[in-house]
GROMACS .gro file of C-alpha atoms in nm:
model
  396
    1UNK     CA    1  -3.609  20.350  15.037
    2UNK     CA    2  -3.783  20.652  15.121
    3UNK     CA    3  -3.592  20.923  15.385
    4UNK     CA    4  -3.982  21.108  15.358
    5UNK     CA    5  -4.109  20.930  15.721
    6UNK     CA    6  -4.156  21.261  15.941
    7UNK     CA    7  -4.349  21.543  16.007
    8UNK     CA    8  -4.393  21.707  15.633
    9UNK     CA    9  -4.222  22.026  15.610
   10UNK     CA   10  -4.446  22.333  15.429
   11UNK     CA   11  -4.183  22.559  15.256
   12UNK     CA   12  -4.452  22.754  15.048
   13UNK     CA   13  -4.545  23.100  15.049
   14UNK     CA   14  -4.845  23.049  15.270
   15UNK     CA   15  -5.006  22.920  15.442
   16UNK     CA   16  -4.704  22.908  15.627
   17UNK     CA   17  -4.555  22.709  15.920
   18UNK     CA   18  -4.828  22.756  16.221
   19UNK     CA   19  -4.721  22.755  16.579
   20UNK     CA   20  -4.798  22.478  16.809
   21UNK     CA   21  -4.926  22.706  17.021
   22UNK     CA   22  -5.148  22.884  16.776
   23UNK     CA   23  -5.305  22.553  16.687
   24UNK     CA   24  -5.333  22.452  17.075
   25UNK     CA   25  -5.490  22.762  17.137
   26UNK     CA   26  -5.749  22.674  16.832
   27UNK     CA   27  -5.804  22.336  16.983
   28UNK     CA   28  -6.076  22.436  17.216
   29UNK     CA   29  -6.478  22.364  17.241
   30UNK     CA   30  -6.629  22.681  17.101
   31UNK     CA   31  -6.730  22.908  17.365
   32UNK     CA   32  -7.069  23.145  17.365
   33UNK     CA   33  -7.109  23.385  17.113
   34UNK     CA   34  -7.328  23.608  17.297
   35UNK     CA   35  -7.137  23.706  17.621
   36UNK     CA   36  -6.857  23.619  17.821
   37UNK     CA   37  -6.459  23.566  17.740
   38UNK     CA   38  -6.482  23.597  17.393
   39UNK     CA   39  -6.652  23.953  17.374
   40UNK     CA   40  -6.385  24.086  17.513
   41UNK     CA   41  -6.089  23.867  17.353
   42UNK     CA   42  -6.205  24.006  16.975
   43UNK     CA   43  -6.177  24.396  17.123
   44UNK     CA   44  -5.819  24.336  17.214
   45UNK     CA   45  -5.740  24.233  16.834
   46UNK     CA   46  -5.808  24.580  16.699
   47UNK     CA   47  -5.522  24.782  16.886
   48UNK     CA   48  -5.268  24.501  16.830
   49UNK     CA   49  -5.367  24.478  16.453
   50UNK     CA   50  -5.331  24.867  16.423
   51UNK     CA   51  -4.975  24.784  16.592
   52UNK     CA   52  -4.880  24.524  16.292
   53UNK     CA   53  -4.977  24.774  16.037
   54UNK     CA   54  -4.833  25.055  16.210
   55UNK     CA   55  -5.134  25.266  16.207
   56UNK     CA   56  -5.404  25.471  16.439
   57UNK     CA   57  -5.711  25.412  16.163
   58UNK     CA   58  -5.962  25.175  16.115
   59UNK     CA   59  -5.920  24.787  16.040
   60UNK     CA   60  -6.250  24.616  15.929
   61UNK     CA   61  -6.231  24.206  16.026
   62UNK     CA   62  -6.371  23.973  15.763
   63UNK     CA   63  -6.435  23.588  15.760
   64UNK     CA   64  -6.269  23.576  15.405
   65UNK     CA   65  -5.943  23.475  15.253
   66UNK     CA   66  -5.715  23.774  15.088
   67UNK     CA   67  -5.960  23.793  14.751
   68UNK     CA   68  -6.267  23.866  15.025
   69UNK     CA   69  -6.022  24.124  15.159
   70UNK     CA   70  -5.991  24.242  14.781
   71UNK     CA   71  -6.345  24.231  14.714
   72UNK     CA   72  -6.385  24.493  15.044
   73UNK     CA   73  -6.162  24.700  14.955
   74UNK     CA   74  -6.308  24.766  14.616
   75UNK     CA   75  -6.676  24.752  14.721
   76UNK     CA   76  -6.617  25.032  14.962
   77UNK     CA   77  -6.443  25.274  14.782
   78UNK     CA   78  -6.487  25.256  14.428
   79UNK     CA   79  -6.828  25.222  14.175
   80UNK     CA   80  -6.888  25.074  13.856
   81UNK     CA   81  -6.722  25.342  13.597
   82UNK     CA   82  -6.476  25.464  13.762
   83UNK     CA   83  -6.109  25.418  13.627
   84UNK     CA   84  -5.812  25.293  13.874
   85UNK     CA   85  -5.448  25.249  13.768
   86UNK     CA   86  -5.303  24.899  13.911
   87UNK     CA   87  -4.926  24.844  13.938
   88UNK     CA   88  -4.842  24.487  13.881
   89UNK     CA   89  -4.517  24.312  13.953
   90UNK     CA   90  -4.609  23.906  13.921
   91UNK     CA   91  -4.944  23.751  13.967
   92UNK     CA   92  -5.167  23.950  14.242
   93UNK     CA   93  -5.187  24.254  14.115
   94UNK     CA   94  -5.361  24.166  13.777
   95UNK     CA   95  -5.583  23.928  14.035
   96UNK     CA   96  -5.684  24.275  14.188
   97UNK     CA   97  -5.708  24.430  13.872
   98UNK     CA   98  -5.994  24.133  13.717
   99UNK     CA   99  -6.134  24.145  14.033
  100UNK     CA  100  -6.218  24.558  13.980
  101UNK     CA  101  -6.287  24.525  13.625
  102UNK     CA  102  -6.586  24.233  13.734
  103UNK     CA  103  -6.720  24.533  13.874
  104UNK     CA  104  -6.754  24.758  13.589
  105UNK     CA  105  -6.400  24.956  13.720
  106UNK     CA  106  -6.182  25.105  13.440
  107UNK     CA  107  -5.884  24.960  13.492
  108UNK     CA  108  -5.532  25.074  13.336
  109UNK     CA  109  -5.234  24.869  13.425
  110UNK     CA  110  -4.834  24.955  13.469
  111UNK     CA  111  -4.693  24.672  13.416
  112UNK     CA  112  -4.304  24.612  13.561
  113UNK     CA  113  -4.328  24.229  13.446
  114UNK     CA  114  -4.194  23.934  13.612
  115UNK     CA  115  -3.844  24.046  13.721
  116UNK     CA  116  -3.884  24.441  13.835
  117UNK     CA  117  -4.014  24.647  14.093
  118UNK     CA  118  -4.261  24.950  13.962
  119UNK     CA  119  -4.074  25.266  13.840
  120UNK     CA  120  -4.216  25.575  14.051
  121UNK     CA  121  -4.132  25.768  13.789
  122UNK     CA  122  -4.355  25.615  13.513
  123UNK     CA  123  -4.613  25.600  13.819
  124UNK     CA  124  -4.561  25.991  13.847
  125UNK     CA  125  -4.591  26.039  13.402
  126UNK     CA  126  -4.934  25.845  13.450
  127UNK     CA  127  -5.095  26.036  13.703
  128UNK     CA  128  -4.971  26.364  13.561
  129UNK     CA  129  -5.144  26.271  13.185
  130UNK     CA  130  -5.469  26.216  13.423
  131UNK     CA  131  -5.510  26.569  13.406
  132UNK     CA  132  -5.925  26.559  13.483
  133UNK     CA  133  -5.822  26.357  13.765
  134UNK     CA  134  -6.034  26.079  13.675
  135UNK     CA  135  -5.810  25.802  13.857
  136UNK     CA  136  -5.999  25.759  14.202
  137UNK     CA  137  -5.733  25.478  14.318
  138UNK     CA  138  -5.379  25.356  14.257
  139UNK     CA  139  -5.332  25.007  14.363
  140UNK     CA  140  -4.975  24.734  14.408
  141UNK     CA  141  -4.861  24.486  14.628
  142UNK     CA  142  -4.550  24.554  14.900
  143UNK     CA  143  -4.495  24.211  14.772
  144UNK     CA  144  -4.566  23.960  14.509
  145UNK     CA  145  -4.566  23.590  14.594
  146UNK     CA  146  -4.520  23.498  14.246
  147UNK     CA  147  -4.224  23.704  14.128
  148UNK     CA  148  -4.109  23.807  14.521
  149UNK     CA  149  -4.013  24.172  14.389
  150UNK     CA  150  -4.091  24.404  14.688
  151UNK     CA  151  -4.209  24.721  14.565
  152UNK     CA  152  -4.109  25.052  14.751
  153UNK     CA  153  -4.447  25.170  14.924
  154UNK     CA  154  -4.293  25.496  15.032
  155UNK     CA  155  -4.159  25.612  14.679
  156UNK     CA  156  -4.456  25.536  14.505
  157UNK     CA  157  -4.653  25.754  14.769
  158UNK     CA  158  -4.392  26.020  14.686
  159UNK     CA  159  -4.456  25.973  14.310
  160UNK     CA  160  -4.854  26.014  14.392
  161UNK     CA  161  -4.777  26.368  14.622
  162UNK     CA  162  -4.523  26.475  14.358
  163UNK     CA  163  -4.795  26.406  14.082
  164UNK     CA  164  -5.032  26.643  14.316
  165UNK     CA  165  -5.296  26.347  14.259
  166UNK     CA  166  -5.572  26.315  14.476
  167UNK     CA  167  -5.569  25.922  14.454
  168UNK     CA  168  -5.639  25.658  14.694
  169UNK     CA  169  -5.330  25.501  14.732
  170UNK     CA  170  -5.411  25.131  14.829
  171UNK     CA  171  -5.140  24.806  14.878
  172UNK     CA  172  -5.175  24.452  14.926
  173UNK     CA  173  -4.968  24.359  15.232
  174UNK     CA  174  -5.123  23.948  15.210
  175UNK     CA  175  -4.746  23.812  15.153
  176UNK     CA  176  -4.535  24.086  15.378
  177UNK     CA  177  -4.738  24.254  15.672
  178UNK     CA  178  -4.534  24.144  15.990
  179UNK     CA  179  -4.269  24.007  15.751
  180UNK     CA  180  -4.159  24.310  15.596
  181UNK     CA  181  -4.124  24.645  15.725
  182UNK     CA  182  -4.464  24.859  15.667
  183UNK     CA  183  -4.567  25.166  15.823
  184UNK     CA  184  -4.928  25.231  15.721
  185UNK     CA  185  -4.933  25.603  15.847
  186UNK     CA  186  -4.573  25.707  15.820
  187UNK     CA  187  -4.603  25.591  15.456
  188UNK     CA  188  -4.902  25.765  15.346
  189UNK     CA  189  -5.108  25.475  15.219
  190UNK     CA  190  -5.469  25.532  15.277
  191UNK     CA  191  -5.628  25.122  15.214
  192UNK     CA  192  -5.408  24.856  15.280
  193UNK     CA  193  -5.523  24.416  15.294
  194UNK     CA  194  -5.377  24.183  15.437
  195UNK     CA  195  -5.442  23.783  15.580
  196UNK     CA  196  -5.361  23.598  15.875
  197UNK     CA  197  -5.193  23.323  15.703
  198UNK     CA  198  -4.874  23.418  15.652
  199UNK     CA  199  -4.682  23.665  15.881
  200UNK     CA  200  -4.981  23.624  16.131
  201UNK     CA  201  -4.939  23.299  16.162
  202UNK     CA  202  -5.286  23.160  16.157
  203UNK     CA  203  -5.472  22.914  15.952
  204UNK     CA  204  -5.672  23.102  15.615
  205UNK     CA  205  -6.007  23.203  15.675
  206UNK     CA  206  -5.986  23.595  15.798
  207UNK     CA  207  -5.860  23.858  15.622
  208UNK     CA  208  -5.839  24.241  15.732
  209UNK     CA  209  -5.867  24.579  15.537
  210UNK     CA  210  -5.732  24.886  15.687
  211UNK     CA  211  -5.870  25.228  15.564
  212UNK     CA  212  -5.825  25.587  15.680
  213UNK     CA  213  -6.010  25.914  15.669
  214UNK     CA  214  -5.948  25.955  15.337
  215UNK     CA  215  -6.080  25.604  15.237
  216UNK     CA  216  -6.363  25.596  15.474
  217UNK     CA  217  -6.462  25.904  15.319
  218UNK     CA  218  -6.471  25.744  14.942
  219UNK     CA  219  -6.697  25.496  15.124
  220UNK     CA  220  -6.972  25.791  15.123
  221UNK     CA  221  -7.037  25.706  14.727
  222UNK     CA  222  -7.017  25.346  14.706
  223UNK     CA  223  -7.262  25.100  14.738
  224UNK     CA  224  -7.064  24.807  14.907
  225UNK     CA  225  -7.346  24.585  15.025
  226UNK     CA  226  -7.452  24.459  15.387
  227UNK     CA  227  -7.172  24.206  15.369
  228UNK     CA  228  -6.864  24.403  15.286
  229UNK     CA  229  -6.992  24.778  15.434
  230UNK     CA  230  -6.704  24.851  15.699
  231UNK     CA  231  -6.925  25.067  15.843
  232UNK     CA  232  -7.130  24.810  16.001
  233UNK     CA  233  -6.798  24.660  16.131
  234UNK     CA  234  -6.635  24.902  16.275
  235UNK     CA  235  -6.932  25.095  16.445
  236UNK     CA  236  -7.105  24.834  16.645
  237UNK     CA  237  -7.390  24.811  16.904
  238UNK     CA  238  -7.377  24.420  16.952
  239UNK     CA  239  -7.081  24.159  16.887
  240UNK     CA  240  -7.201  24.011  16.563
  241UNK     CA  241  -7.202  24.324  16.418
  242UNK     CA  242  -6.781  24.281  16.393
  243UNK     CA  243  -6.827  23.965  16.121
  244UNK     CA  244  -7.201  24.047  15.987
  245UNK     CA  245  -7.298  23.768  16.118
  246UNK     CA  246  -7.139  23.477  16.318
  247UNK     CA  247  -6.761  23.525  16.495
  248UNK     CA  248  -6.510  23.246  16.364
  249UNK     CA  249  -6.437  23.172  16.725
  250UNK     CA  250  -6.155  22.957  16.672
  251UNK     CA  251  -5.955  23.161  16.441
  252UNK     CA  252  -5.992  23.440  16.701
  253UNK     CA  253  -5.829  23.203  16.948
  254UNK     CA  254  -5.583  23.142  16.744
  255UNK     CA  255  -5.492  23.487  16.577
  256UNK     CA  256  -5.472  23.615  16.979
  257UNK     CA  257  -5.235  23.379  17.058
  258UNK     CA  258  -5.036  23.466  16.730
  259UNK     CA  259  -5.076  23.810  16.809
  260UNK     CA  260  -4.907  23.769  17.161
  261UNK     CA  261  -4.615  23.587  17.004
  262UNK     CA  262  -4.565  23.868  16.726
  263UNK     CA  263  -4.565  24.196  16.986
  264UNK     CA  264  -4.538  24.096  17.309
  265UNK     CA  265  -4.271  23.861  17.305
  266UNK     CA  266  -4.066  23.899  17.018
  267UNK     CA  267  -4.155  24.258  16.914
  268UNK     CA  268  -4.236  24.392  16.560
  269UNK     CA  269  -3.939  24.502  16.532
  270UNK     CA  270  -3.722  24.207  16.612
  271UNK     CA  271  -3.926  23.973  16.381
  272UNK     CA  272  -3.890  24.189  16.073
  273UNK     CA  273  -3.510  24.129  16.158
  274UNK     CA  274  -3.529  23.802  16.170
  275UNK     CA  275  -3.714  23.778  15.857
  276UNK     CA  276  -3.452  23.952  15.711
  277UNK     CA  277  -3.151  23.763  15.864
  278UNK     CA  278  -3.323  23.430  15.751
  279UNK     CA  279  -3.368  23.562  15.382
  280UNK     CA  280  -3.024  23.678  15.357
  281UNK     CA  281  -2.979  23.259  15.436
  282UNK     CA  282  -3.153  23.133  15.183
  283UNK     CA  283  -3.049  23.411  14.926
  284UNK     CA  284  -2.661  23.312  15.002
  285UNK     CA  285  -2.737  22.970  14.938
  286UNK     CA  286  -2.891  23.044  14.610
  287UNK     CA  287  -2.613  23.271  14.527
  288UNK     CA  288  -2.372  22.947  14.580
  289UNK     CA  289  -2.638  22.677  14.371
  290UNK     CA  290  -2.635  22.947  14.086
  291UNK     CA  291  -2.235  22.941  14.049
  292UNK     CA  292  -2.176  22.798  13.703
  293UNK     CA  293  -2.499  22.709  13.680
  294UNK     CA  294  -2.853  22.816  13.567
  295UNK     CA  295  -2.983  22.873  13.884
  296UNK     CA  296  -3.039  23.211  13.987
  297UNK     CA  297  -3.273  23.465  14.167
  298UNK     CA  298  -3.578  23.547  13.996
  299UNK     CA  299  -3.517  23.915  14.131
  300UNK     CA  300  -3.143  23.975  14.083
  301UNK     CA  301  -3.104  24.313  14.281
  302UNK     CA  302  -3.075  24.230  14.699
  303UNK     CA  303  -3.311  24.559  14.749
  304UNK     CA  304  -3.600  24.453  14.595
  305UNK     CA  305  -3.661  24.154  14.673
  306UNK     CA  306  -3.854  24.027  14.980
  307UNK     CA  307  -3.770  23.880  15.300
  308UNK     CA  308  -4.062  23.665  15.301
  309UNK     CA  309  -4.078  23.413  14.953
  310UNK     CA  310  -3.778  23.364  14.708
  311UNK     CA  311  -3.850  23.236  14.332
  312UNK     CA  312  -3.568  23.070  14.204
  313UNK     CA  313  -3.535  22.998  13.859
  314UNK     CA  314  -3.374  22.732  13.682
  315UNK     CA  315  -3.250  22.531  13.389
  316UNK     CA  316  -3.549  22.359  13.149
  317UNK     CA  317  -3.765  22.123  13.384
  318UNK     CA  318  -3.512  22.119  13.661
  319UNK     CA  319  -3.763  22.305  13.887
  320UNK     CA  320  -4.059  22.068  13.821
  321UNK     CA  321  -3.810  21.773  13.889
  322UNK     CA  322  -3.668  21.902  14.210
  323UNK     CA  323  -4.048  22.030  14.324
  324UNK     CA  324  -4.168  21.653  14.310
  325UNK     CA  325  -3.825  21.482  14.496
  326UNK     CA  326  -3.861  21.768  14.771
  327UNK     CA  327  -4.238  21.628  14.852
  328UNK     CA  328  -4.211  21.287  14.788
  329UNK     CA  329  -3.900  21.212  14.865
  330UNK     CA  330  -3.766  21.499  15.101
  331UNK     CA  331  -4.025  21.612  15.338
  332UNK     CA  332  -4.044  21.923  15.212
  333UNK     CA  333  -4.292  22.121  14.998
  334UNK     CA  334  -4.184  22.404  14.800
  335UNK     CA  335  -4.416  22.636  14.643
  336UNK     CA  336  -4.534  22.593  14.297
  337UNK     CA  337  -4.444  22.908  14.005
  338UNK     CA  338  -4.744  23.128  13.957
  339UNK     CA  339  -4.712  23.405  13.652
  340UNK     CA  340  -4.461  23.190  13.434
  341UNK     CA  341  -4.671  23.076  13.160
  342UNK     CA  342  -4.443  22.972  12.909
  343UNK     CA  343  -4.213  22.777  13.118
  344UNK     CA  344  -4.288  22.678  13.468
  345UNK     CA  345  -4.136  22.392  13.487
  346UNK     CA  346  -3.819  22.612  13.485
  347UNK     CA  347  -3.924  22.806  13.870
  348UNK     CA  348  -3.986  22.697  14.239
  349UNK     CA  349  -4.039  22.912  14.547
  350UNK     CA  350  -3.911  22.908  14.866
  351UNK     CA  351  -4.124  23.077  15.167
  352UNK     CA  352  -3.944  23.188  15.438
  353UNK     CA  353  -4.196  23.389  15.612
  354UNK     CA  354  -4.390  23.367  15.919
  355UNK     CA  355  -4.280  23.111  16.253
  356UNK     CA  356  -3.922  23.020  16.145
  357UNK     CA  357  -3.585  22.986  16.299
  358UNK     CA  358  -3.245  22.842  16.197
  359UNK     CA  359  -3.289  22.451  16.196
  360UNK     CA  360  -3.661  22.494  15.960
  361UNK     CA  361  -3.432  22.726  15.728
  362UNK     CA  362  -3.191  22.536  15.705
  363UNK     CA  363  -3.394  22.237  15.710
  364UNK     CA  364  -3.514  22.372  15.396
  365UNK     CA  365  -3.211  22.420  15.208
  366UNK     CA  366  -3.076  22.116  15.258
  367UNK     CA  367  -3.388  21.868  15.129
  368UNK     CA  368  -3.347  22.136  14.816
  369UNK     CA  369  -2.934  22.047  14.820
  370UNK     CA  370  -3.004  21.712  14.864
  371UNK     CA  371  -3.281  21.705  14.594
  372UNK     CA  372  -3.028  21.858  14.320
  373UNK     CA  373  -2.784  21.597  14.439
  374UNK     CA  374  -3.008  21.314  14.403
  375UNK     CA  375  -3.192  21.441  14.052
  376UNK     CA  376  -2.783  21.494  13.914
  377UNK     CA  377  -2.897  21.899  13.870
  378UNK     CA  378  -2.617  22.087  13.806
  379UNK     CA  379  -2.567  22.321  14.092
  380UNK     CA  380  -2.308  22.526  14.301
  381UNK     CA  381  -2.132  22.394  14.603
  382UNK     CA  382  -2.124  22.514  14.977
  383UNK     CA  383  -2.440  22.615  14.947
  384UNK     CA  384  -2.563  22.529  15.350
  385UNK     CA  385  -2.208  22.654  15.466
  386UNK     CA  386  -2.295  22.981  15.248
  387UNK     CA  387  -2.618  22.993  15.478
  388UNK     CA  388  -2.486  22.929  15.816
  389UNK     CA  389  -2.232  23.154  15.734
  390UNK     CA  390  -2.466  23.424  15.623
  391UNK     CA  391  -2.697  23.357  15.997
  392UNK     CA  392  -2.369  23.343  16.206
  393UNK     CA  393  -2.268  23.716  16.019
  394UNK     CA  394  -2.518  23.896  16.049
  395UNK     CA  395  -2.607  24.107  16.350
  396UNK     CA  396  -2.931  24.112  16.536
   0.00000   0.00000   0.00000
């Protein structure tokens, strides 16, 4: 007999859980396209998504997932022979790196593996050899889904100023923006992408890329294309100008709903606490699985790793074993290992980002307790307890 007879539980690293409410909101007829309501619903996006990233500069809109995002941010700032260094912690950040390359970029990589957050320091060595300055951009992730390091955005700006590089500093921010702390501005990044499927809570299909000054000025040499030119997005004379073309209504619906959830009724600040309250959770229970056993935390120091995914790793196949109970058996899916070649059978993920509370966290942990239980892996005790004792602890 099969306990797996309710609403399937999505414990991946995005998409992530979506709000009833986003999803009502979504569940409309579309509207017109050329006037009314919806005109002015997309202007009120642009000063809330400023507010997410914490920043007073320019956010281009694009009917794309986070690789269109990618492909943007690339297009508009960089040409075909010019060299970037890419930081990469996991999986995403050689995906940015192939991406630039496909476009004739030189790319050199720093590469801090599967278990470490980038070194400032080596960051600062690089761009110091660069003595002609020929490295237009530096580019990492806040953090990567595959590993979950989170990388420190503000030291490896410092690294850049202390290098006295002229750079584009650019980040990824598809896995942390409104799960995570990030201050665009205060920060000094000058590019940063992000989604809406994850801390924005709304189903894949638009994607955003924030520039300032500095970036918009690199745009002056590039060649990005009708598509992916910010330009046309940002300075419009008529509505389709924003998307090049036709709005996705219904994600706009949706992502304004989201929107309202994020800052005007639980506040920026208060969900980047509960992201953080919620990891501690699932990192406690982790802590009590791995007690004896060969379950641990893919990223073993508490700083660096973030609030949003968690890749456990375990003994030989255990991961693969527990992955398929969880689905089939538990309600609950937990995200697959991306970066481990040579043994992924050995890693799952937890996501714990996005529209969460107690009972989905928990939830969570205990289909994964139960699925070690069931599939006789050896794992620590008290695990839930460890959780509810970690939530109950910690103050708001």
């Amino acid at each position: 007999m099969s306990l797996n007879f309710g609403r399937q539980f999505l414990a991946i690293p995005g998409p992530s859980v979506f709000p009833d409410r986003v999803l009502n909101a979504m569940h409309q007829p579309t509207t017109n396209i050329y006037g009314g309501d919806l005109i002015g619903m997309t202007e009120t996006l642009f000063p809330d998504l400023r507010k997410v990233a914490r920043t007073e500069h320019e956010v281009a809109i694009y009917i794309a997932n986070g690789h269109g995002a990618w492909e943007a941010s690339l297009r508009n700032t960089l040409v075909a022979g010019d060299k970037v260094l890419v930081i990469t912690t996991g999986k995403f950040g050689p995906g940015w790196a192939a991406m630039a390359e496909t476009h004739g970029i030189d790319v050199q990589i720093l590469d801090f593996g599967m278990q470490g957050d980038a070194d400032p320091d080596q960051l600062e060595a690089a761009l110091r050899e660069d003595v002609n300055g020929e490295i237009k951009a530096v580019l990492t992730v806040q953090t990567d889904t595959a590993s979950s390091v989170k990388n420190d955005i503000p030291a490896l700006r410092k690294a850049i100023d202390a290098a006295n590089h002229d750079a584009l500093f650019m980040v990824d921010c598809i896995a942390s923006l409104a799960c995570d702390r990030f201050e665009m501005d205060a920060w000094g990044v000058d590019l940063m992408v992000a989604g809406c499927q994850k801390g924005l809570m709304t189903p894949p299909g638009i994607s955003f890329v924030y520039f300032n000054p500095k970036a918009r000025k690199a745009r002056e040499r590039a060649n990005p294309g009708q598509y992916f030119d910010w330009n046309l997005r940002i300075d419009v004379e008529i509505y389709y100008q924003y998307f090049c073309g036709t709005c996705p209504t219904q994600h706009i619906f949706g992502l304004r709903e989201a929107l309202d959830m994020l800052l005007n009724e639980e506040g920026l600040e208060a969900a980047w606490n509960r992201h953080e309250r919620l990891a501690n959770a699932v990192w406690a229970a982790i802590d009590a699985w791995g007690d004896g056993t060969s379950i641990c935390h893919n990223i073993a120091d508490p700083a660096i790793r973030s609030v949003a995914v968690s890749t456990v790793n375990t003994g030989v196949g255990e991961a693969a074993k527990l992955r398929q109970w969880a689905e089939f058996e538990g309600g609950t899916t937990l995200g697959v290992p991306l970066g481990f070649d040579v043994d992924p059978d050995n890693h799952f993920r937890i996501g714990h980002m996005g529209h969460l509370n107690i009972p989905m966290i928990l939830g969570t942990l205990g289909a994964i307790d139960t699925g070690f239980k069931s599939l006789n892996i050896p794992h620590g005790d008290n695990a839930l307890a460890a959780a509810a004792s970690s939530l109950s602890q910690t103050k708001a």
